[in-house]
mmCIF file of C-alpha atoms and ligand atoms in Angstrom:
data_model
loop_
_atom_site.group_PDB
_atom_site.id
_atom_site.type_symbol
_atom_site.label_atom_id
_atom_site.label_comp_id
_atom_site.label_asym_id
_atom_site.label_seq_id
_atom_site.Cartn_x
_atom_site.Cartn_y
_atom_site.Cartn_z
ATOM 1 C CA MET A 276 -70.479 -12.720 -8.747
ATOM 2 C CA ASN A 277 -72.880 -11.270 -6.209
ATOM 3 C CA SER A 278 -72.374 -11.138 -2.480
ATOM 4 C CA TYR A 279 -73.975 -14.532 -2.046
ATOM 5 C CA GLY A 280 -71.804 -16.413 -4.546
ATOM 6 C CA LYS A 281 -69.645 -18.154 -1.970
ATOM 7 C CA GLN A 282 -72.624 -19.934 -0.462
ATOM 8 C CA SER A 283 -72.115 -22.693 -3.017
ATOM 9 C CA THR A 284 -69.201 -24.318 -1.152
ATOM 10 C CA ASN A 285 -71.260 -24.731 2.004
ATOM 11 C CA LEU A 286 -74.141 -25.985 -0.046
ATOM 12 C CA ARG A 287 -71.949 -28.538 -1.781
ATOM 13 C CA ASP A 288 -70.844 -30.044 1.568
ATOM 14 C CA ALA A 289 -74.446 -30.172 2.677
ATOM 15 C CA LEU A 290 -75.564 -31.779 -0.573
ATOM 16 C CA VAL A 291 -73.105 -34.609 -0.096
ATOM 17 C CA VAL A 292 -74.531 -35.305 3.357
ATOM 18 C CA GLY A 293 -78.046 -35.008 1.995
ATOM 19 C CA TRP A 294 -77.319 -37.443 -0.814
ATOM 20 C CA GLN A 295 -75.925 -40.025 1.599
ATOM 21 C CA VAL A 296 -78.978 -39.733 3.824
ATOM 22 C CA TRP A 297 -81.331 -39.956 0.883
ATOM 23 C CA ARG A 298 -79.751 -43.150 -0.399
ATOM 24 C CA LYS A 299 -80.093 -44.730 3.016
ATOM 25 C CA SER A 300 -83.564 -43.623 3.975
ATOM 26 C CA LEU A 301 -87.133 -43.629 2.795
ATOM 27 C CA THR A 302 -88.758 -40.410 1.622
ATOM 28 C CA GLN A 303 -90.544 -39.977 4.983
ATOM 29 C CA GLY A 304 -87.999 -40.489 7.684
ATOM 30 C CA PRO A 305 -86.583 -39.096 10.849
ATOM 31 C CA LYS A 306 -84.566 -36.198 9.454
ATOM 32 C CA ILE A 307 -87.377 -33.644 9.681
ATOM 33 C CA GLN A 308 -87.695 -34.280 13.402
ATOM 34 C CA GLU A 309 -83.952 -34.171 13.881
ATOM 35 C CA PHE A 310 -83.803 -30.854 12.036
ATOM 36 C CA GLU A 311 -86.725 -29.436 14.018
ATOM 37 C CA SER A 312 -85.180 -30.472 17.332
ATOM 38 C CA ALA A 313 -81.843 -28.992 16.307
ATOM 39 C CA VAL A 314 -83.408 -25.638 15.432
ATOM 40 C CA ALA A 315 -85.564 -25.582 18.595
ATOM 41 C CA LYS A 316 -82.500 -26.324 20.722
ATOM 42 C CA LYS A 317 -80.343 -23.796 18.902
ATOM 43 C CA VAL A 318 -82.778 -20.933 19.496
ATOM 44 C CA GLY A 319 -84.141 -22.036 22.862
ATOM 45 C CA ALA A 320 -87.759 -22.610 21.823
ATOM 46 C CA LYS A 321 -90.011 -25.470 22.917
ATOM 47 C CA TYR A 322 -91.278 -26.409 19.471
ATOM 48 C CA ALA A 323 -90.145 -26.074 15.852
ATOM 49 C CA VAL A 324 -92.102 -26.862 12.694
ATOM 50 C CA ALA A 325 -90.199 -27.234 9.414
ATOM 51 C CA VAL A 326 -91.995 -25.940 6.337
ATOM 52 C CA SER A 327 -91.229 -25.484 2.647
ATOM 53 C CA SER A 328 -90.229 -21.802 2.958
ATOM 54 C CA ALA A 329 -90.360 -18.860 5.343
ATOM 55 C CA THR A 330 -93.134 -17.440 3.188
ATOM 56 C CA ALA A 331 -95.169 -20.601 3.836
ATOM 57 C CA GLY A 332 -94.202 -20.304 7.508
ATOM 58 C CA LEU A 333 -95.500 -16.721 7.784
ATOM 59 C CA HIS A 334 -98.700 -17.749 6.018
ATOM 60 C CA LEU A 335 -99.297 -20.660 8.410
ATOM 61 C CA ALA A 336 -98.306 -18.629 11.464
ATOM 62 C CA LEU A 337 -100.981 -16.057 10.638
ATOM 63 C CA LEU A 338 -103.586 -18.750 9.905
ATOM 64 C CA ALA A 339 -102.778 -20.478 13.179
ATOM 65 C CA LEU A 340 -103.829 -17.320 15.058
ATOM 66 C CA GLU A 341 -107.382 -17.614 13.651
ATOM 67 C CA LEU A 342 -107.857 -13.855 13.355
ATOM 68 C CA GLU A 343 -111.065 -12.216 12.151
ATOM 69 C CA PRO A 344 -110.977 -11.621 8.371
ATOM 70 C CA ASN A 345 -109.620 -8.173 7.448
ATOM 71 C CA SER A 346 -107.881 -7.711 10.792
ATOM 72 C CA GLU A 347 -104.803 -5.547 10.405
ATOM 73 C CA VAL A 348 -101.263 -6.911 10.576
ATOM 74 C CA ALA A 349 -98.656 -4.263 11.315
ATOM 75 C CA THR A 350 -95.265 -4.804 9.714
ATOM 76 C CA SER A 351 -92.228 -3.076 8.252
ATOM 77 C CA PRO A 352 -92.180 -1.506 4.786
ATOM 78 C CA ILE A 353 -88.464 -2.336 4.574
ATOM 79 C CA SER A 354 -88.561 -6.083 4.149
ATOM 80 C CA PHE A 355 -88.868 -8.769 1.560
ATOM 81 C CA LEU A 356 -92.380 -8.972 0.112
ATOM 82 C CA SER A 357 -93.301 -12.118 2.079
ATOM 83 C CA SER A 358 -93.696 -10.250 5.378
ATOM 84 C CA SER A 359 -96.825 -8.478 4.177
ATOM 85 C CA ASN A 360 -97.893 -10.825 1.354
ATOM 86 C CA ALA A 361 -98.488 -13.481 4.006
ATOM 87 C CA ALA A 362 -101.144 -11.224 5.544
ATOM 88 C CA LEU A 363 -102.856 -10.918 2.165
ATOM 89 C CA TYR A 364 -102.801 -14.726 1.684
ATOM 90 C CA ALA A 365 -104.500 -15.082 5.053
ATOM 91 C CA GLY A 366 -107.266 -12.601 4.212
ATOM 92 C CA LEU A 367 -105.774 -9.955 6.509
ATOM 93 C CA LYS A 368 -104.736 -6.346 5.920
ATOM 94 C CA PRO A 369 -101.080 -5.298 6.106
ATOM 95 C CA ARG A 370 -100.430 -1.969 7.804
ATOM 96 C CA PHE A 371 -96.988 -0.486 7.308
ATOM 97 C CA ILE A 372 -95.270 1.283 10.168
ATOM 98 C CA ASP A 373 -92.263 3.470 9.462
ATOM 99 C CA ILE A 374 -88.754 2.304 10.315
ATOM 100 C CA ASP A 375 -86.307 3.646 12.843
ATOM 101 C CA PRO A 376 -83.390 4.848 10.685
ATOM 102 C CA GLU A 377 -80.845 3.658 13.265
ATOM 103 C CA THR A 378 -82.054 0.074 13.561
ATOM 104 C CA LEU A 379 -83.842 -0.289 10.176
ATOM 105 C CA ASN A 380 -86.576 -2.134 12.074
ATOM 106 C CA ILE A 381 -90.093 -0.828 12.652
ATOM 107 C CA SER A 382 -90.001 2.152 14.973
ATOM 108 C CA ILE A 383 -90.896 0.976 18.465
ATOM 109 C CA THR A 384 -92.474 4.343 19.358
ATOM 110 C CA LYS A 385 -94.616 4.419 16.231
ATOM 111 C CA THR A 386 -95.672 0.806 16.690
ATOM 112 C CA LEU A 387 -96.652 1.401 20.322
ATOM 113 C CA GLN A 388 -98.654 4.407 19.198
ATOM 114 C CA ALA A 389 -100.390 2.451 16.410
ATOM 115 C CA ILE A 390 -101.291 -0.384 18.764
ATOM 116 C CA SER A 391 -102.685 1.972 21.372
ATOM 117 C CA GLU A 392 -104.726 4.005 18.883
ATOM 118 C CA SER A 393 -106.139 1.142 16.831
ATOM 119 C CA ASP A 394 -108.439 -1.721 17.700
ATOM 120 C CA SER A 395 -108.115 -3.305 14.284
ATOM 121 C CA ILE A 396 -104.428 -4.306 14.571
ATOM 122 C CA LYS A 397 -104.488 -7.942 15.691
ATOM 123 C CA ALA A 398 -100.984 -9.084 14.819
ATOM 124 C CA LEU A 399 -97.540 -7.629 14.500
ATOM 125 C CA ILE A 400 -94.804 -8.930 12.195
ATOM 126 C CA PRO A 401 -91.551 -7.240 13.186
ATOM 127 C CA VAL A 402 -88.684 -7.963 10.793
ATOM 128 C CA HIS A 403 -85.144 -8.376 12.118
ATOM 129 C CA MET A 404 -83.635 -6.418 9.273
ATOM 130 C CA ALA A 405 -80.190 -7.569 8.108
ATOM 131 C CA GLY A 406 -80.038 -9.868 11.141
ATOM 132 C CA SER A 407 -80.245 -7.124 13.739
ATOM 133 C CA ALA A 408 -83.068 -7.921 16.140
ATOM 134 C CA CYS A 409 -86.055 -5.680 16.645
ATOM 135 C CA GLU A 410 -86.245 -5.225 20.435
ATOM 136 C CA LEU A 411 -89.533 -6.754 21.513
ATOM 137 C CA GLU A 412 -89.812 -6.574 25.286
ATOM 138 C CA GLU A 413 -91.703 -3.296 25.482
ATOM 139 C CA LEU A 414 -93.718 -4.047 22.339
ATOM 140 C CA SER A 415 -94.785 -7.404 23.649
ATOM 141 C CA LYS A 416 -96.158 -5.895 26.868
ATOM 142 C CA ALA A 417 -98.270 -3.418 24.932
ATOM 143 C CA ALA A 418 -99.319 -6.094 22.448
ATOM 144 C CA LYS A 419 -100.352 -8.529 25.166
ATOM 145 C CA ALA A 420 -102.412 -5.893 26.906
ATOM 146 C CA LYS A 421 -104.395 -5.346 23.699
ATOM 147 C CA GLY A 422 -104.572 -8.962 22.546
ATOM 148 C CA VAL A 423 -102.199 -8.402 19.628
ATOM 149 C CA ALA A 424 -100.139 -11.429 18.565
ATOM 150 C CA ILE A 425 -96.484 -11.160 17.535
ATOM 151 C CA ILE A 426 -94.876 -13.191 14.756
ATOM 152 C CA GLU A 427 -91.205 -12.428 14.234
ATOM 153 C CA ASP A 428 -89.936 -12.465 10.656
ATOM 154 C CA ALA A 429 -86.464 -13.760 11.469
ATOM 155 C CA ALA A 430 -85.559 -14.734 7.898
ATOM 156 C CA HIS A 431 -82.336 -12.730 8.367
ATOM 157 C CA ALA A 432 -81.724 -13.518 11.984
ATOM 158 C CA LEU A 433 -81.036 -17.205 12.619
ATOM 159 C CA GLY A 434 -78.172 -17.301 15.109
ATOM 160 C CA GLY A 435 -78.694 -13.664 16.111
ATOM 161 C CA HIS A 436 -79.475 -12.313 19.572
ATOM 162 C CA TYR A 437 -81.467 -9.520 21.175
ATOM 163 C CA SER A 438 -79.567 -6.866 23.080
ATOM 164 C CA ASN A 439 -80.313 -8.795 26.312
ATOM 165 C CA GLY A 440 -78.269 -11.699 24.957
ATOM 166 C CA GLN A 441 -81.178 -14.090 24.384
ATOM 167 C CA PRO A 442 -81.318 -15.913 21.058
ATOM 168 C CA VAL A 443 -83.739 -14.759 18.373
ATOM 169 C CA GLY A 444 -86.417 -17.431 18.035
ATOM 170 C CA ASN A 445 -86.834 -18.336 21.707
ATOM 171 C CA CYS A 446 -90.226 -16.568 21.510
ATOM 172 C CA ALA A 447 -89.815 -15.033 24.969
ATOM 173 C CA PHE A 448 -91.599 -11.946 23.611
ATOM 174 C CA SER A 449 -93.570 -13.363 20.714
ATOM 175 C CA ASP A 450 -96.014 -16.103 19.782
ATOM 176 C CA MET A 451 -94.022 -17.477 16.862
ATOM 177 C CA THR A 452 -90.775 -16.835 15.013
ATOM 178 C CA VAL A 453 -90.204 -17.694 11.364
ATOM 179 C CA PHE A 454 -86.799 -18.499 9.882
ATOM 180 C CA SER A 455 -85.806 -18.962 6.233
ATOM 181 C CA PHE A 456 -83.396 -21.514 4.791
ATOM 182 C CA HIS A 457 -83.484 -20.064 1.283
ATOM 183 C CA PRO A 458 -80.096 -20.223 -0.533
ATOM 184 C CA VAL A 459 -79.274 -16.536 0.092
ATOM 185 C CA LYS A 460 -79.700 -16.890 3.867
ATOM 186 C CA SER A 461 -76.816 -17.663 6.234
ATOM 187 C CA VAL A 462 -77.580 -21.379 6.283
ATOM 188 C CA THR A 463 -79.768 -23.124 3.766
ATOM 189 C CA THR A 464 -81.742 -26.249 2.995
ATOM 190 C CA GLY A 465 -81.979 -25.333 -0.696
ATOM 191 C CA GLU A 466 -85.441 -23.969 0.076
ATOM 192 C CA GLY A 467 -87.095 -24.150 3.446
ATOM 193 C CA GLY A 468 -88.378 -22.473 6.578
ATOM 194 C CA VAL A 469 -88.928 -23.159 10.260
ATOM 195 C CA ILE A 470 -91.491 -21.757 12.681
ATOM 196 C CA THR A 471 -90.617 -21.823 16.381
ATOM 197 C CA THR A 472 -93.083 -21.392 19.247
ATOM 198 C CA ASN A 473 -93.504 -22.184 22.932
ATOM 199 C CA ARG A 474 -97.260 -22.691 22.644
ATOM 200 C CA GLU A 475 -98.455 -26.258 22.271
ATOM 201 C CA ASP A 476 -101.801 -25.221 20.745
ATOM 202 C CA LEU A 477 -100.032 -23.328 17.965
ATOM 203 C CA TYR A 478 -97.520 -26.148 17.469
ATOM 204 C CA ARG A 479 -100.302 -28.712 16.920
ATOM 205 C CA LYS A 480 -102.215 -26.397 14.627
ATOM 206 C CA LEU A 481 -99.096 -25.667 12.547
ATOM 207 C CA LEU A 482 -98.402 -29.402 12.153
ATOM 208 C CA ARG A 483 -101.903 -29.908 10.764
ATOM 209 C CA LEU A 484 -101.856 -26.831 8.550
ATOM 210 C CA ARG A 485 -98.584 -27.780 6.851
ATOM 211 C CA SER A 486 -100.010 -31.172 5.899
ATOM 212 C CA HIS A 487 -103.491 -30.694 4.373
ATOM 213 C CA GLY A 488 -105.192 -30.092 7.720
ATOM 214 C CA ILE A 489 -104.934 -33.774 8.635
ATOM 215 C CA ASN A 490 -104.884 -34.740 12.331
ATOM 216 C CA GLN A 491 -101.380 -35.178 13.769
ATOM 217 C CA LEU A 492 -99.835 -36.601 16.933
ATOM 218 C CA ASP A 493 -102.633 -37.503 19.338
ATOM 219 C CA ASP A 494 -105.099 -34.867 18.099
ATOM 220 C CA PRO A 495 -108.591 -35.829 19.310
ATOM 221 C CA LEU A 496 -110.663 -37.383 16.537
ATOM 222 C CA VAL A 497 -113.846 -35.702 15.358
ATOM 223 C CA ASP A 498 -115.421 -39.098 14.614
ATOM 224 C CA PRO A 499 -114.268 -41.705 17.156
ATOM 225 C CA ILE A 500 -116.772 -44.275 15.914
ATOM 226 C CA LEU A 501 -115.190 -44.508 12.465
ATOM 227 C CA GLY A 502 -111.732 -44.129 13.970
ATOM 228 C CA PHE A 503 -111.762 -47.164 16.274
ATOM 229 C CA THR A 504 -112.255 -50.918 16.088
ATOM 230 C CA ASP A 505 -112.718 -52.718 19.408
ATOM 231 C CA GLY A 506 -111.352 -49.727 21.251
ATOM 232 C CA LYS A 507 -108.178 -49.515 19.152
ATOM 233 C CA LYS A 508 -107.447 -46.700 16.704
ATOM 234 C CA ASN A 509 -107.693 -47.907 13.100
ATOM 235 C CA LEU A 510 -104.210 -47.905 11.573
ATOM 236 C CA TRP A 511 -105.398 -46.378 8.293
ATOM 237 C CA TYR A 512 -107.684 -43.800 9.789
ATOM 238 C CA HIS A 513 -107.052 -40.084 9.412
ATOM 239 C CA GLU A 514 -109.210 -36.998 9.446
ATOM 240 C CA MET A 515 -108.921 -33.751 7.538
ATOM 241 C CA GLN A 516 -110.054 -31.429 10.280
ATOM 242 C CA GLU A 517 -109.428 -28.075 8.632
ATOM 243 C CA LEU A 518 -108.200 -26.713 5.299
ATOM 244 C CA GLY A 519 -104.445 -27.122 5.259
ATOM 245 C CA PHE A 520 -101.695 -27.022 2.675
ATOM 246 C CA HIS A 521 -98.810 -29.066 1.408
ATOM 247 C CA TYR A 522 -96.049 -26.967 2.939
ATOM 248 C CA ARG A 523 -93.791 -29.779 4.128
ATOM 249 C CA LEU A 524 -90.022 -29.849 3.877
ATOM 250 C CA SER A 525 -88.481 -33.006 2.402
ATOM 251 C CA GLU A 526 -86.132 -35.393 4.205
ATOM 252 C CA ILE A 527 -83.222 -34.480 1.961
ATOM 253 C CA GLN A 528 -83.718 -30.782 2.708
ATOM 254 C CA ALA A 529 -83.896 -31.518 6.436
ATOM 255 C CA ALA A 530 -80.625 -33.449 6.151
ATOM 256 C CA LEU A 531 -78.988 -30.410 4.555
ATOM 257 C CA GLY A 532 -80.364 -28.300 7.378
ATOM 258 C CA VAL A 533 -78.950 -30.527 10.111
ATOM 259 C CA SER A 534 -75.460 -30.363 8.621
ATOM 260 C CA GLN A 535 -75.649 -26.630 7.862
ATOM 261 C CA LEU A 536 -76.834 -25.702 11.352
ATOM 262 C CA LYS A 537 -73.628 -27.082 12.811
ATOM 263 C CA LYS A 538 -71.732 -24.395 10.915
ATOM 264 C CA LEU A 539 -73.997 -21.509 11.838
ATOM 265 C CA ASP A 540 -71.951 -20.059 14.702
ATOM 266 C CA LYS A 541 -68.743 -20.240 12.722
ATOM 267 C CA PHE A 542 -70.366 -18.473 9.760
ATOM 268 C CA ILE A 543 -71.766 -15.746 11.976
ATOM 269 C CA SER A 544 -68.514 -15.049 13.775
ATOM 270 C CA LYS A 545 -66.787 -14.703 10.419
ATOM 271 C CA ARG A 546 -69.524 -12.417 9.161
ATOM 272 C CA ARG A 547 -69.262 -10.333 12.343
ATOM 273 C CA LYS A 548 -65.528 -9.789 11.872
ATOM 274 C CA ILE A 549 -66.077 -8.763 8.272
ATOM 275 C CA ALA A 550 -68.858 -6.352 9.243
ATOM 276 C CA LYS A 551 -66.702 -4.774 11.958
ATOM 277 C CA ASN A 552 -63.859 -4.385 9.517
ATOM 278 C CA TYR A 553 -66.172 -2.603 7.043
ATOM 279 C CA ASP A 554 -67.234 -0.287 9.886
ATOM 280 C CA LEU A 555 -63.602 0.655 10.369
ATOM 281 C CA LEU A 556 -62.837 1.022 6.674
ATOM 282 C CA PHE A 557 -65.834 3.257 5.971
ATOM 283 C CA LYS A 558 -65.699 5.224 9.225
ATOM 284 C CA ASP A 559 -64.156 8.350 7.737
ATOM 285 C CA PHE A 560 -65.479 8.074 4.208
ATOM 286 C CA PRO A 561 -67.316 11.359 3.473
ATOM 287 C CA GLY A 562 -70.997 10.929 2.611
ATOM 288 C CA VAL A 563 -70.921 7.181 3.308
ATOM 289 C CA TYR A 564 -72.331 5.881 6.594
ATOM 290 C CA PRO A 565 -72.162 2.430 8.166
ATOM 291 C CA ILE A 566 -75.449 1.662 9.973
ATOM 292 C CA GLN A 567 -76.692 -0.764 12.649
ATOM 293 C CA THR A 568 -73.234 -0.514 14.212
ATOM 294 C CA HIS A 569 -74.838 -0.670 17.684
ATOM 295 C CA ALA A 570 -75.787 -4.304 17.021
ATOM 296 C CA ARG A 571 -72.518 -5.747 15.767
ATOM 297 C CA ASP A 572 -72.036 -8.063 18.743
ATOM 298 C CA VAL A 573 -75.530 -9.534 18.574
ATOM 299 C CA SER A 574 -76.615 -9.347 14.923
ATOM 300 C CA ALA A 575 -76.733 -12.423 12.687
ATOM 301 C CA HIS A 576 -75.150 -10.263 9.948
ATOM 302 C CA HIS A 577 -77.263 -11.460 7.054
ATOM 303 C CA ILE A 578 -76.198 -8.475 4.959
ATOM 304 C CA TYR A 579 -74.020 -5.366 5.322
ATOM 305 C CA ILE A 580 -75.697 -2.087 4.402
ATOM 306 C CA LEU A 581 -74.176 1.344 3.882
ATOM 307 C CA ARG A 582 -76.078 4.568 3.554
ATOM 308 C CA ILE A 583 -74.738 6.845 0.859
ATOM 309 C CA ASP A 584 -75.802 10.414 0.296
ATOM 310 C CA PHE A 585 -76.148 10.141 -3.484
ATOM 311 C CA SER A 586 -77.571 13.668 -3.686
ATOM 312 C CA LYS A 587 -74.082 14.944 -2.817
ATOM 313 C CA LYS A 588 -72.275 12.579 -5.169
ATOM 314 C CA SER A 589 -71.635 12.982 -8.878
ATOM 315 C CA ILE A 590 -72.573 9.364 -9.546
ATOM 316 C CA SER A 591 -76.010 7.737 -9.353
ATOM 317 C CA ARG A 592 -76.636 4.522 -7.452
ATOM 318 C CA HIS A 593 -77.344 2.742 -10.706
ATOM 319 C CA GLU A 594 -74.053 3.896 -12.207
ATOM 320 C CA LEU A 595 -72.140 3.004 -9.040
ATOM 321 C CA MET A 596 -73.651 -0.490 -8.965
ATOM 322 C CA THR A 597 -72.932 -0.995 -12.683
ATOM 323 C CA ARG A 598 -69.279 0.061 -12.340
ATOM 324 C CA LEU A 599 -68.790 -2.035 -9.230
ATOM 325 C CA ARG A 600 -70.263 -5.020 -11.018
ATOM 326 C CA SER A 601 -67.760 -4.531 -13.857
ATOM 327 C CA ALA A 602 -65.060 -4.629 -11.178
ATOM 328 C CA GLY A 603 -66.436 -7.966 -9.932
ATOM 329 C CA ILE A 604 -68.196 -6.496 -6.879
ATOM 330 C CA GLY A 605 -71.857 -7.424 -6.485
ATOM 331 C CA THR A 606 -74.097 -4.947 -4.667
ATOM 332 C CA GLN A 607 -77.827 -4.845 -4.031
ATOM 333 C CA VAL A 608 -80.635 -2.698 -2.635
ATOM 334 C CA HIS A 609 -82.522 -4.169 0.330
ATOM 335 C CA TYR A 610 -85.357 -3.250 -0.045
ATOM 336 C CA ARG A 611 -87.731 -1.252 -2.169
ATOM 337 C CA PRO A 612 -90.408 -0.232 0.387
ATOM 338 C CA ILE A 613 -93.214 -2.759 -0.067
ATOM 339 C CA PRO A 614 -96.090 -0.236 -0.310
ATOM 340 C CA THR A 615 -94.379 1.390 -3.329
ATOM 341 C CA GLN A 616 -94.916 -1.809 -5.334
ATOM 342 C CA PRO A 617 -97.579 -1.516 -8.059
ATOM 343 C CA TYR A 618 -99.699 -4.266 -6.494
ATOM 344 C CA TYR A 619 -99.798 -2.450 -3.147
ATOM 345 C CA GLN A 620 -100.353 0.887 -4.879
ATOM 346 C CA ALA A 621 -103.403 -0.624 -6.573
ATOM 347 C CA LEU A 622 -104.658 -1.686 -3.145
ATOM 348 C CA GLY A 623 -104.568 1.990 -2.170
ATOM 349 C CA TYR A 624 -101.421 2.164 -0.035
ATOM 350 C CA THR A 625 -99.769 5.578 0.150
ATOM 351 C CA MET A 626 -96.320 6.561 1.303
ATOM 352 C CA SER A 627 -97.184 9.559 3.450
ATOM 353 C CA ASN A 628 -96.594 7.662 6.706
ATOM 354 C CA ILE A 629 -93.229 6.116 5.832
ATOM 355 C CA PRO A 630 -90.812 9.025 5.193
ATOM 356 C CA GLU A 631 -87.897 7.290 6.941
ATOM 357 C CA ALA A 632 -88.353 4.163 4.831
ATOM 358 C CA LEU A 633 -88.362 6.247 1.637
ATOM 359 C CA ASP A 634 -85.292 8.198 2.711
ATOM 360 C CA TYR A 635 -83.536 4.964 3.591
ATOM 361 C CA TYR A 636 -84.473 3.433 0.232
ATOM 362 C CA ALA A 637 -82.952 6.404 -1.622
ATOM 363 C CA THR A 638 -79.642 6.031 0.166
ATOM 364 C CA CYS A 639 -78.995 2.356 0.909
ATOM 365 C CA LEU A 640 -76.540 -0.013 -0.690
ATOM 366 C CA THR A 641 -75.743 -3.590 0.337
ATOM 367 C CA ILE A 642 -72.108 -4.525 -0.224
ATOM 368 C CA PRO A 643 -70.633 -8.050 -0.286
ATOM 369 C CA LEU A 644 -70.732 -10.008 2.976
ATOM 370 C CA HIS A 645 -70.125 -13.733 3.116
ATOM 371 C CA PRO A 646 -67.934 -15.865 5.363
ATOM 372 C CA LYS A 647 -65.138 -16.285 2.839
ATOM 373 C CA ILE A 648 -64.508 -12.667 1.950
ATOM 374 C CA THR A 649 -60.927 -11.591 2.712
ATOM 375 C CA LYS A 650 -59.624 -8.370 4.260
ATOM 376 C CA ARG A 651 -57.847 -7.768 1.009
ATOM 377 C CA LYS A 652 -61.098 -7.964 -0.958
ATOM 378 C CA GLN A 653 -62.688 -5.610 1.572
ATOM 379 C CA ARG A 654 -59.894 -3.101 1.017
ATOM 380 C CA ARG A 655 -60.361 -3.436 -2.725
ATOM 381 C CA ILE A 656 -64.070 -2.718 -2.347
ATOM 382 C CA LEU A 657 -63.201 0.392 -0.332
ATOM 383 C CA ARG A 658 -60.678 1.496 -2.984
ATOM 384 C CA GLU A 659 -63.109 1.033 -5.872
ATOM 385 C CA MET A 660 -65.822 2.895 -4.000
ATOM 386 C CA CYS A 661 -63.409 5.708 -3.089
ATOM 387 C CA GLN A 662 -62.589 6.199 -6.748
ATOM 388 C CA LEU A 663 -66.181 6.067 -7.940
ATOM 389 C CA LEU A 664 -67.624 8.212 -5.159
ATOM 390 C CA ALA A 665 -64.827 10.787 -5.082
HETATM 391 C C1 PLP B 232 -86.023 -14.338 2.408
HETATM 392 C C2 PLP B 232 -87.034 -13.644 3.218
HETATM 393 C C3 PLP B 232 -88.324 -14.153 3.393
HETATM 394 C C4 PLP B 232 -88.837 -15.339 2.623
HETATM 395 O O1 PLP B 232 -88.085 -16.468 2.780
HETATM 396 P P1 PLP B 232 -88.389 -17.751 1.868
HETATM 397 O O2 PLP B 232 -87.819 -18.878 2.637
HETATM 398 O O3 PLP B 232 -87.686 -17.492 0.567
HETATM 399 O O4 PLP B 232 -89.852 -17.832 1.680
HETATM 400 C C5 PLP B 232 -89.189 -13.502 4.262
HETATM 401 N N1 PLP B 232 -88.812 -12.386 4.914
HETATM 402 C C6 PLP B 232 -87.595 -11.840 4.749
HETATM 403 C C7 PLP B 232 -87.227 -10.631 5.544
HETATM 404 C C8 PLP B 232 -86.671 -12.438 3.881
HETATM 405 O O5 PLP B 232 -85.472 -11.883 3.698
#
């Protein structure tokens, strides 16, 4: 079983609630709005838009900015593919900025430098890696001064906080934040995503874009003559005002989301305890290093990552992972640096500017973290790893 296996119990509870709601309601009902309000309230944002996935959310967020084609979007090489693929979907150019090896997020210094030196970077997608927030205050000042938008990829960070104690997603230092409710994330809707923002213009645009580009709320009509009879808006009338998508979440998924959100804080506090316990267990383990320890009290703890100096060990990462799997311990590598992927290689990306990301990739290992893991299992993981890495 991998580190995410225990998600199924939470999902089962949520499915029961979802099933009850589905039997009672029509396919288009009030659950989406309830879910959106719950997320907006949870993270302290004005608006939330539920979409079919975080990938869809990143795509729409970039489209909503209406950037010039081929504008550059700076993001982290250490992320899931969606962070930069979204830029490609939107006809924009990803630019990878190296990570800070302590935080695993894009280096603030290098990002500031890139923004100041380049006029082609028009958006920034910082990724809150493993749930530990990329600090945005300074970045946002520099970005604002140069007209660069910020979209936070918070797929790992629902329920997490910045070091100043504010919740990730309140968009105090960004234009939009995107969350994922994919089954491997802390709370899930089966599949799903949410974009939060404080800007009404973006909120309205996102609502249209997720539903074929059709006018929503009280959007002004392009053709009021066709739209009205005797001064009243025709009940059937709608306008496709731009090219949108079908990126909606369903009612049943929203119902799962509402019930799952209620458990978020409990899940995170359990995950935090487990992460802190790993920190203690691995503290004196030679050649094995806990990371992101500075953020334990604020991180959403999506995953727990160790760095292991495999060059000094007699066992390869592949062999270690294989043996651990035989012992019932699922591990993973998060992530292969995106520009090393064949598709990105074919686009001409090189790795010369991301040495920290490459070094991180060679040494990282994600070990099991989920709310139901016991201290005893953690000790067993330590024991197995001690034996294999001796
Ligand atoms: C999971 C993930 C996504 C994509 O989420 P989906 O909801 O599956 O589209 C994007 N970015 C990061 C960092 C992720 O981990």
